[in-house]
Amino acid sequence: MGDFGSRVRALLAERGISLRATARALNYDPAYLSRVINGRQQPSEALAAALDGLLEADGALVSLRVPEVRPPEPGAGRPLGIDGDIAHMRASVAHLLAHDNRYGGGTVAPAAVQVWRAEQRKLDRGAVPERARAGYLSAVAELAEIAGWLLFDSRQWDASRTAFLESHLLARQAGDRTMEWFALDMLAMHGVQTGRAGEALRIADELLTRPRVPPRIALLARMRQGRALAQVGDHRRALAALEGARAGLEDSISPRDPAWAWWVNDSEITGHEGEALLAAGEAKAAIPKMRRALELASAHFPEGRGTLYYSVALLAAYATTHAWRECEATLVSINTLLETVASERSRARLRTTLRVMARQPDAPPGVLDLVRQTARAS
Protein backbone atom coordinates (compact mmCIF):
# COMPACT_ATOMS: atom_id res chain seq x y z
CA MET A 1 0.00 0.00 0.00
CA GLY A 2 2.99 2.29 0.61
CA ASP A 3 4.03 1.89 -3.02
CA PHE A 4 0.47 2.71 -4.11
CA GLY A 5 0.31 5.90 -2.03
CA SER A 6 3.80 7.02 -3.04
CA ARG A 7 2.99 6.56 -6.70
CA VAL A 8 -0.27 8.49 -6.39
CA ARG A 9 1.46 11.36 -4.58
CA ALA A 10 4.15 11.51 -7.27
CA LEU A 11 1.58 11.56 -10.09
CA LEU A 12 -0.49 14.25 -8.37
CA ALA A 13 2.61 16.43 -7.92
CA GLU A 14 3.69 15.83 -11.51
CA ARG A 15 0.30 16.93 -12.84
CA GLY A 16 -0.19 19.77 -10.37
CA ILE A 17 -3.46 18.36 -9.01
CA SER A 18 -4.35 18.90 -5.35
CA LEU A 19 -5.80 16.21 -3.12
CA ARG A 20 -9.02 18.18 -2.72
CA ALA A 21 -9.37 18.65 -6.49
CA THR A 22 -8.80 14.93 -6.92
CA ALA A 23 -11.44 14.09 -4.33
CA ARG A 24 -13.91 16.40 -6.06
CA ALA A 25 -13.14 15.04 -9.53
CA LEU A 26 -13.51 11.43 -8.38
CA ASN A 27 -16.43 12.02 -6.00
CA TYR A 28 -14.57 10.69 -2.94
CA ASP A 29 -14.33 12.04 0.58
CA PRO A 30 -11.04 14.01 0.90
CA ALA A 31 -10.33 12.52 4.32
CA TYR A 32 -10.66 8.97 2.97
CA LEU A 33 -8.47 9.82 0.00
CA SER A 34 -5.86 11.32 2.32
CA ARG A 35 -5.78 8.15 4.45
CA VAL A 36 -5.30 6.02 1.33
CA ILE A 37 -2.55 8.20 -0.16
CA ASN A 38 -0.69 8.35 3.15
CA GLY A 39 -0.83 4.58 3.60
CA ARG A 40 -3.28 4.45 6.47
CA GLN A 41 -6.10 2.71 4.59
CA GLN A 42 -6.35 0.21 1.78
CA PRO A 43 -7.78 1.66 -1.48
CA SER A 44 -10.87 0.00 -2.85
CA GLU A 45 -10.77 -1.55 -6.33
CA ALA A 46 -13.05 1.25 -7.56
CA LEU A 47 -10.79 3.99 -6.17
CA ALA A 48 -7.65 2.39 -7.60
CA ALA A 49 -9.29 2.22 -11.04
CA ALA A 50 -10.59 5.79 -10.78
CA LEU A 51 -7.18 7.18 -9.79
CA ASP A 52 -5.53 5.13 -12.50
CA GLY A 53 -7.81 6.67 -15.11
CA LEU A 54 -7.59 10.22 -13.77
CA LEU A 55 -3.79 10.16 -13.55
CA GLU A 56 -3.26 8.20 -16.78
CA ALA A 57 -1.28 5.50 -15.03
CA ASP A 58 -1.99 2.83 -17.68
CA GLY A 59 -2.99 0.22 -15.12
CA ALA A 60 0.01 0.82 -12.84
CA LEU A 61 -2.08 1.95 -9.87
CA VAL A 62 -4.50 -0.94 -10.28
CA SER A 63 -1.58 -3.36 -10.25
CA LEU A 64 -0.01 -1.68 -7.18
CA ARG A 65 -3.15 -2.07 -5.12
CA VAL A 66 -2.69 -4.93 -2.66
CA PRO A 67 -5.85 -7.09 -2.71
CA GLU A 68 -7.54 -7.71 0.60
CA VAL A 69 -7.05 -11.38 1.36
CA ARG A 70 -7.78 -13.63 4.29
CA PRO A 71 -5.11 -15.95 5.67
CA PRO A 72 -5.19 -19.02 3.45
CA GLU A 73 -6.48 -22.30 4.73
CA PRO A 74 -3.91 -25.10 4.92
CA GLY A 75 -3.17 -26.28 1.43
CA ALA A 76 -5.03 -23.39 -0.21
CA GLY A 77 -3.64 -21.87 -3.39
CA ARG A 78 -4.76 -18.98 -5.54
CA PRO A 79 -8.51 -18.19 -5.64
CA LEU A 80 -10.42 -20.64 -7.79
CA GLY A 81 -14.04 -21.25 -8.63
CA ILE A 82 -16.71 -18.63 -8.06
CA ASP A 83 -14.58 -16.36 -5.85
CA GLY A 84 -11.85 -16.39 -8.46
CA ASP A 85 -14.39 -15.59 -11.18
CA ILE A 86 -15.66 -12.56 -9.28
CA ALA A 87 -12.10 -11.31 -8.68
CA HIS A 88 -11.37 -11.75 -12.40
CA MET A 89 -14.47 -9.77 -13.36
CA ARG A 90 -13.56 -6.89 -11.04
CA ALA A 91 -10.01 -6.78 -12.38
CA SER A 92 -11.27 -6.92 -15.98
CA VAL A 93 -13.50 -3.89 -15.39
CA ALA A 94 -10.58 -1.81 -14.10
CA HIS A 95 -8.32 -2.67 -17.03
CA LEU A 96 -11.04 -2.21 -19.65
CA LEU A 97 -11.87 1.25 -18.30
CA ALA A 98 -8.23 2.30 -18.15
CA HIS A 99 -7.82 1.30 -21.80
CA ASP A 100 -11.06 3.03 -22.80
CA ASN A 101 -10.10 6.35 -21.18
CA ARG A 102 -6.97 6.50 -23.30
CA TYR A 103 -7.85 4.77 -26.56
CA GLY A 104 -11.65 4.55 -26.78
CA GLY A 105 -13.91 1.53 -26.76
CA GLY A 106 -13.46 0.23 -30.28
CA THR A 107 -10.60 -2.21 -29.74
CA VAL A 108 -11.66 -3.59 -26.36
CA ALA A 109 -15.44 -3.88 -26.78
CA PRO A 110 -15.19 -7.49 -28.09
CA ALA A 111 -13.07 -8.50 -25.08
CA ALA A 112 -15.58 -6.96 -22.69
CA VAL A 113 -18.46 -8.78 -24.38
CA GLN A 114 -16.52 -12.06 -24.26
CA VAL A 115 -15.90 -11.83 -20.51
CA TRP A 116 -19.48 -10.71 -19.79
CA ARG A 117 -21.11 -13.44 -21.86
CA ALA A 118 -18.85 -16.17 -20.50
CA GLU A 119 -19.71 -15.28 -16.90
CA GLN A 120 -23.41 -14.84 -17.63
CA ARG A 121 -23.56 -18.33 -19.16
CA LYS A 122 -22.61 -19.71 -15.75
CA LEU A 123 -25.61 -17.93 -14.28
CA ASP A 124 -27.87 -19.24 -17.04
CA ARG A 125 -26.69 -22.81 -16.39
CA GLY A 126 -27.38 -22.48 -12.67
CA ALA A 127 -23.70 -23.09 -11.94
CA VAL A 128 -23.40 -20.37 -9.28
CA PRO A 129 -24.05 -21.53 -5.69
CA GLU A 130 -26.68 -19.66 -3.71
CA ARG A 131 -24.16 -18.34 -1.17
CA ALA A 132 -22.33 -16.43 -3.91
CA ARG A 133 -25.27 -15.61 -6.15
CA ALA A 134 -25.86 -11.97 -5.14
CA GLY A 135 -22.19 -11.00 -5.44
CA TYR A 136 -21.85 -12.86 -8.71
CA LEU A 137 -24.98 -11.22 -10.17
CA SER A 138 -23.65 -7.80 -9.18
CA ALA A 139 -20.25 -8.43 -10.79
CA VAL A 140 -21.84 -9.66 -14.04
CA ALA A 141 -24.19 -6.65 -14.02
CA GLU A 142 -21.16 -4.35 -13.88
CA LEU A 143 -19.46 -6.25 -16.69
CA ALA A 144 -22.62 -5.96 -18.82
CA GLU A 145 -22.70 -2.22 -18.16
CA ILE A 146 -19.04 -1.79 -19.12
CA ALA A 147 -19.55 -3.90 -22.25
CA GLY A 148 -22.59 -1.75 -23.08
CA TRP A 149 -20.59 1.45 -22.73
CA LEU A 150 -17.74 0.17 -24.93
CA LEU A 151 -20.26 -1.00 -27.54
CA PHE A 152 -21.93 2.41 -27.30
CA ASP A 153 -18.63 4.18 -27.97
CA SER A 154 -18.21 1.82 -30.94
CA ARG A 155 -21.65 2.91 -32.27
CA GLN A 156 -23.07 -0.60 -31.95
CA TRP A 157 -26.38 0.80 -30.79
CA ASP A 158 -28.53 -2.33 -30.63
CA ALA A 159 -25.85 -4.42 -28.93
CA SER A 160 -25.13 -1.69 -26.38
CA ARG A 161 -28.83 -1.29 -25.55
CA THR A 162 -29.13 -5.05 -25.01
CA ALA A 163 -26.14 -4.96 -22.65
CA PHE A 164 -27.60 -2.06 -20.63
CA LEU A 165 -30.96 -3.84 -20.34
CA GLU A 166 -29.22 -7.03 -19.19
CA SER A 167 -27.20 -5.03 -16.67
CA HIS A 168 -30.37 -3.48 -15.26
CA LEU A 169 -32.07 -6.87 -14.92
CA LEU A 170 -29.03 -8.50 -13.29
CA ALA A 171 -28.60 -5.58 -10.87
CA ARG A 172 -32.24 -5.85 -9.81
CA GLN A 173 -31.87 -9.59 -9.26
CA ALA A 174 -28.74 -8.95 -7.19
CA GLY A 175 -30.45 -6.27 -5.12
CA ASP A 176 -27.63 -3.91 -6.15
CA ARG A 177 -29.43 -0.58 -6.25
CA THR A 178 -26.37 1.47 -7.20
CA MET A 179 -25.67 -0.69 -10.25
CA GLU A 180 -29.37 -0.53 -11.15
CA TRP A 181 -29.12 3.27 -11.15
CA PHE A 182 -26.01 3.05 -13.34
CA ALA A 183 -27.80 0.90 -15.91
CA LEU A 184 -30.75 3.29 -15.97
CA ASP A 185 -28.44 6.25 -16.52
CA MET A 186 -26.74 4.44 -19.39
CA LEU A 187 -30.12 3.66 -20.95
CA ALA A 188 -31.04 7.36 -20.72
CA MET A 189 -27.71 8.28 -22.33
CA HIS A 190 -28.41 5.73 -25.07
CA GLY A 191 -31.85 7.23 -25.60
CA VAL A 192 -30.41 10.72 -26.07
CA GLN A 193 -27.82 9.46 -28.56
CA THR A 194 -30.24 7.39 -30.63
CA GLY A 195 -33.20 9.78 -30.73
CA ARG A 196 -35.29 8.16 -27.99
CA ALA A 197 -35.78 11.43 -26.14
CA GLY A 198 -39.05 10.26 -24.63
CA GLU A 199 -37.40 7.22 -23.09
CA ALA A 200 -34.59 9.33 -21.67
CA LEU A 201 -37.13 11.71 -20.12
CA ARG A 202 -39.09 8.85 -18.56
CA ILE A 203 -35.94 7.40 -17.02
CA ALA A 204 -34.87 10.81 -15.71
CA ASP A 205 -38.30 11.36 -14.18
CA GLU A 206 -38.18 7.92 -12.55
CA LEU A 207 -34.81 8.61 -10.97
CA LEU A 208 -35.76 12.10 -9.81
CA THR A 209 -38.96 10.91 -8.13
CA ARG A 210 -37.46 7.96 -6.27
CA PRO A 211 -37.09 8.53 -2.51
CA ARG A 212 -33.59 9.11 -1.14
CA VAL A 213 -31.83 9.05 -4.49
CA PRO A 214 -28.20 10.13 -3.90
CA PRO A 215 -27.30 13.66 -5.05
CA ARG A 216 -24.97 12.50 -7.82
CA ILE A 217 -27.69 10.26 -9.29
CA ALA A 218 -30.13 13.19 -9.30
CA LEU A 219 -27.44 15.28 -11.02
CA LEU A 220 -27.07 12.66 -13.75
CA ALA A 221 -30.82 12.47 -14.20
CA ARG A 222 -31.03 16.26 -14.69
CA MET A 223 -28.16 16.09 -17.16
CA ARG A 224 -29.93 13.44 -19.29
CA GLN A 225 -33.22 15.33 -18.87
CA GLY A 226 -31.60 18.51 -20.19
CA ARG A 227 -30.17 16.81 -23.27
CA ALA A 228 -33.48 15.08 -24.05
CA LEU A 229 -35.44 18.32 -23.67
CA ALA A 230 -33.01 20.02 -26.06
CA GLN A 231 -33.66 17.27 -28.59
CA VAL A 232 -37.43 17.84 -28.52
CA GLY A 233 -36.98 21.61 -28.87
CA ASP A 234 -37.77 22.69 -25.31
CA HIS A 235 -34.59 24.70 -25.00
CA ARG A 236 -35.64 26.84 -22.03
CA ARG A 237 -36.37 23.82 -19.85
CA ALA A 238 -33.30 22.02 -21.21
CA LEU A 239 -30.96 24.76 -20.05
CA ALA A 240 -32.79 25.01 -16.73
CA ALA A 241 -32.28 21.26 -16.14
CA LEU A 242 -28.58 21.56 -16.95
CA GLU A 243 -28.29 24.56 -14.64
CA GLY A 244 -29.80 22.35 -11.93
CA ALA A 245 -27.18 19.69 -12.67
CA ARG A 246 -24.40 22.27 -12.41
CA ALA A 247 -25.76 23.59 -9.12
CA GLY A 248 -25.77 20.03 -7.80
CA LEU A 249 -22.18 19.41 -8.86
CA GLU A 250 -20.71 21.51 -6.05
CA ASP A 251 -22.96 19.95 -3.40
CA SER A 252 -23.16 16.37 -4.62
CA ILE A 253 -20.22 14.73 -2.88
CA SER A 254 -22.01 12.51 -0.40
CA PRO A 255 -21.31 9.19 1.32
CA ARG A 256 -24.49 7.92 -0.34
CA ASP A 257 -23.17 8.57 -3.85
CA PRO A 258 -22.05 5.38 -5.65
CA ALA A 259 -18.34 4.97 -6.32
CA TRP A 260 -18.91 4.52 -10.06
CA ALA A 261 -20.07 8.16 -10.39
CA TRP A 262 -16.49 9.47 -10.02
CA TRP A 263 -16.43 10.54 -13.70
CA VAL A 264 -19.27 13.06 -13.30
CA ASN A 265 -17.34 16.31 -13.13
CA ASP A 266 -17.21 19.89 -14.41
CA SER A 267 -16.02 18.78 -17.84
CA GLU A 268 -19.02 16.46 -18.24
CA ILE A 269 -21.58 19.09 -17.22
CA THR A 270 -19.97 21.84 -19.29
CA GLY A 271 -19.87 19.62 -22.37
CA HIS A 272 -23.56 18.80 -22.05
CA GLU A 273 -24.37 22.50 -21.70
CA GLY A 274 -22.48 23.13 -24.93
CA GLU A 275 -24.31 20.29 -26.71
CA ALA A 276 -27.69 21.67 -25.60
CA LEU A 277 -26.77 25.12 -26.93
CA LEU A 278 -25.69 23.59 -30.24
CA ALA A 279 -29.02 21.76 -30.48
CA ALA A 280 -30.78 25.07 -29.80
CA GLY A 281 -28.97 26.68 -32.75
CA GLU A 282 -26.82 28.85 -30.46
CA ALA A 283 -23.41 27.79 -31.72
CA LYS A 284 -21.65 31.00 -30.66
CA ALA A 285 -22.82 30.52 -27.09
CA ALA A 286 -21.80 26.85 -27.27
CA ILE A 287 -18.18 27.62 -28.21
CA PRO A 288 -16.93 28.81 -24.79
CA LYS A 289 -18.64 25.82 -23.17
CA MET A 290 -16.95 23.40 -25.55
CA ARG A 291 -13.61 25.12 -25.12
CA ARG A 292 -13.88 24.80 -21.35
CA ALA A 293 -14.95 21.15 -21.53
CA LEU A 294 -11.99 20.40 -23.81
CA GLU A 295 -9.61 22.25 -21.49
CA LEU A 296 -10.82 20.25 -18.48
CA ALA A 297 -10.72 16.92 -20.32
CA SER A 298 -7.25 17.60 -21.70
CA ALA A 299 -5.91 18.41 -18.24
CA HIS A 300 -6.50 14.80 -17.18
CA PHE A 301 -6.28 12.85 -20.47
CA PRO A 302 -4.42 15.02 -23.02
CA GLU A 303 -4.43 12.30 -25.67
CA GLY A 304 -7.48 10.33 -24.56
CA ARG A 305 -10.99 9.57 -25.69
CA GLY A 306 -12.55 12.56 -23.92
CA THR A 307 -10.11 14.97 -25.55
CA LEU A 308 -11.06 13.68 -29.00
CA TYR A 309 -14.77 13.85 -28.17
CA TYR A 310 -14.70 17.50 -27.10
CA SER A 311 -12.30 18.46 -29.91
CA VAL A 312 -14.81 17.14 -32.44
CA ALA A 313 -17.71 18.87 -30.64
CA LEU A 314 -15.77 22.14 -30.65
CA LEU A 315 -14.99 21.72 -34.35
CA ALA A 316 -18.72 21.33 -35.05
CA ALA A 317 -19.43 24.59 -33.21
CA TYR A 318 -16.62 26.41 -35.03
CA ALA A 319 -17.78 25.11 -38.42
CA THR A 320 -21.35 26.24 -37.75
CA THR A 321 -20.12 29.79 -37.09
CA HIS A 322 -17.60 29.68 -39.98
CA ALA A 323 -14.71 30.35 -37.60
CA TRP A 324 -12.21 28.99 -40.11
CA ARG A 325 -8.98 29.93 -38.32
CA GLU A 326 -10.16 28.08 -35.22
CA CYS A 327 -11.32 25.16 -37.38
CA GLU A 328 -7.83 24.86 -38.85
CA ALA A 329 -6.10 24.72 -35.45
CA THR A 330 -8.63 22.22 -34.14
CA LEU A 331 -8.24 19.97 -37.17
CA VAL A 332 -4.48 19.83 -36.64
CA SER A 333 -4.93 18.61 -33.07
CA ILE A 334 -7.65 16.15 -34.09
CA ASN A 335 -5.35 14.56 -36.67
CA THR A 336 -2.85 13.81 -33.92
CA LEU A 337 -5.53 12.27 -31.69
CA LEU A 338 -6.80 10.07 -34.51
CA GLU A 339 -3.47 8.24 -34.51
CA THR A 340 -4.28 6.57 -31.18
CA VAL A 341 -7.95 7.03 -30.18
CA ALA A 342 -10.39 4.50 -31.66
CA SER A 343 -13.71 6.02 -30.60
CA GLU A 344 -16.06 5.33 -33.50
CA ARG A 345 -18.72 7.57 -31.95
CA SER A 346 -16.40 10.59 -32.19
CA ARG A 347 -15.06 9.56 -35.58
CA ALA A 348 -18.56 9.28 -37.05
CA ARG A 349 -19.46 12.74 -35.79
CA LEU A 350 -16.18 14.04 -37.17
CA ARG A 351 -16.95 12.62 -40.63
CA THR A 352 -20.37 14.31 -40.60
CA THR A 353 -18.80 17.64 -39.61
CA LEU A 354 -16.14 17.33 -42.32
CA ARG A 355 -18.78 16.76 -44.98
CA VAL A 356 -20.58 19.93 -43.87
CA MET A 357 -17.33 21.91 -43.92
CA ALA A 358 -16.41 20.66 -47.39
CA ARG A 359 -19.64 22.14 -48.79
CA GLN A 360 -19.07 25.65 -47.43
CA PRO A 361 -18.22 28.08 -50.25
CA ASP A 362 -16.34 30.47 -47.97
CA ALA A 363 -14.05 27.81 -46.47
CA PRO A 364 -10.38 28.75 -47.21
CA PRO A 365 -8.33 26.37 -49.39
CA GLY A 366 -5.98 25.54 -46.52
CA VAL A 367 -8.90 24.46 -44.35
CA LEU A 368 -10.34 22.35 -47.18
CA ASP A 369 -6.98 20.61 -47.60
CA LEU A 370 -7.02 19.76 -43.88
CA VAL A 371 -10.62 18.57 -44.20
CA ARG A 372 -9.62 16.13 -46.92
CA GLN A 373 -6.57 14.95 -44.95
CA THR A 374 -8.64 14.41 -41.81
CA ALA A 375 -11.37 12.60 -43.75
CA ARG A 376 -8.79 10.07 -44.94
CA ALA A 377 -7.56 9.53 -41.35
CA SER A 378 -11.02 9.16 -39.84
XYZ file of N, CA, C and O in Angstrom, residues 201 222-245 272-273 275-277 279-280:
128
model
N -36.364 10.886 -21.057
C -37.129 11.713 -20.123
C -37.862 10.861 -19.095
O -37.926 11.222 -17.914
N -30.766 14.915 -14.143
C -31.032 16.256 -14.689
C -30.210 16.499 -15.953
O -30.655 17.168 -16.886
N -29.009 15.945 -15.981
C -28.163 16.086 -17.164
C -28.798 15.396 -18.364
O -28.882 15.970 -19.457
N -29.265 14.153 -18.183
C -29.934 13.442 -19.288
C -31.239 14.132 -19.652
O -31.604 14.221 -20.827
N -31.972 14.620 -18.637
C -33.223 15.330 -18.874
C -32.974 16.566 -19.748
O -33.710 16.829 -20.700
N -31.918 17.309 -19.420
C -31.603 18.506 -20.185
C -31.293 18.202 -21.636
O -31.786 18.883 -22.552
N -30.503 17.165 -21.885
C -30.167 16.811 -23.273
C -31.401 16.331 -24.036
O -31.577 16.662 -25.219
N -32.270 15.566 -23.374
C -33.478 15.078 -24.049
C -34.428 16.227 -24.360
O -35.029 16.272 -25.449
N -34.579 17.168 -23.431
C -35.445 18.324 -23.674
C -34.914 19.167 -24.829
O -35.694 19.700 -25.633
N -33.591 19.283 -24.931
C -33.007 20.019 -26.059
C -33.340 19.340 -27.379
O -33.603 20.001 -28.388
N -33.339 18.015 -27.364
C -33.661 17.267 -28.591
C -35.085 17.513 -29.064
O -35.350 17.560 -30.262
N -36.022 17.647 -28.126
C -37.427 17.837 -28.518
C -37.760 19.311 -28.688
O -38.926 19.666 -28.924
N -36.767 20.198 -28.581
C -36.977 21.612 -28.871
C -37.372 22.473 -27.692
O -37.629 23.664 -27.862
N -37.418 21.905 -26.492
C -37.773 22.688 -25.308
C -36.485 23.238 -24.693
O -36.016 22.782 -23.647
N -35.928 24.240 -25.363
C -34.589 24.696 -24.999
C -34.559 25.426 -23.662
O -33.563 25.350 -22.936
N -35.619 26.131 -23.314
C -35.637 26.837 -22.034
C -35.571 25.844 -20.879
O -34.749 25.994 -19.964
N -36.394 24.810 -20.917
C -36.371 23.815 -19.848
C -35.085 22.989 -19.891
O -34.589 22.534 -18.845
N -34.548 22.783 -21.092
C -33.301 22.025 -21.213
C -32.172 22.727 -20.468
O -31.446 22.110 -19.674
N -32.032 24.021 -20.714
C -30.956 24.758 -20.055
C -31.201 24.872 -18.554
O -30.255 24.851 -17.754
N -32.476 24.959 -18.159
C -32.789 25.006 -16.728
C -32.394 23.690 -16.046
O -31.856 23.689 -14.925
N -32.659 22.555 -16.708
C -32.282 21.257 -16.140
C -30.769 21.139 -16.005
O -30.256 20.638 -14.987
N -30.039 21.623 -17.005
C -28.582 21.556 -16.945
C -28.024 22.525 -15.902
O -27.004 22.234 -15.259
N -28.683 23.655 -15.721
C -28.286 24.563 -14.637
C -28.481 23.881 -13.280
O -27.670 24.042 -12.362
N -29.570 23.106 -13.162
C -29.795 22.354 -11.926
C -28.718 21.316 -11.700
O -28.279 21.090 -10.567
N -28.266 20.666 -12.788
C -27.178 19.689 -12.670
C -25.895 20.369 -12.222
O -25.167 19.871 -11.357
N -22.131 18.967 -21.777
C -23.563 18.796 -22.046
C -24.255 20.149 -22.220
O -25.184 20.262 -23.033
N -23.818 21.154 -21.489
C -24.371 22.498 -21.700
C -24.072 22.977 -23.119
O -24.935 23.552 -23.795
N -23.515 21.081 -25.758
C -24.306 20.289 -26.706
C -25.748 20.800 -26.773
O -26.353 20.861 -27.847
N -26.321 21.159 -25.617
C -27.687 21.671 -25.598
C -27.786 22.994 -26.356
O -28.754 23.240 -27.085
N -26.779 23.846 -26.197
C -26.773 25.119 -26.927
C -26.633 24.891 -28.430
O -27.278 25.582 -29.240
N -27.716 22.263 -30.042
C -29.021 21.758 -30.477
C -30.037 22.888 -30.594
O -30.962 22.820 -31.416
N -29.859 23.928 -29.776
C -30.778 25.067 -29.805
C -30.428 26.067 -30.905
O -31.093 27.091 -31.040
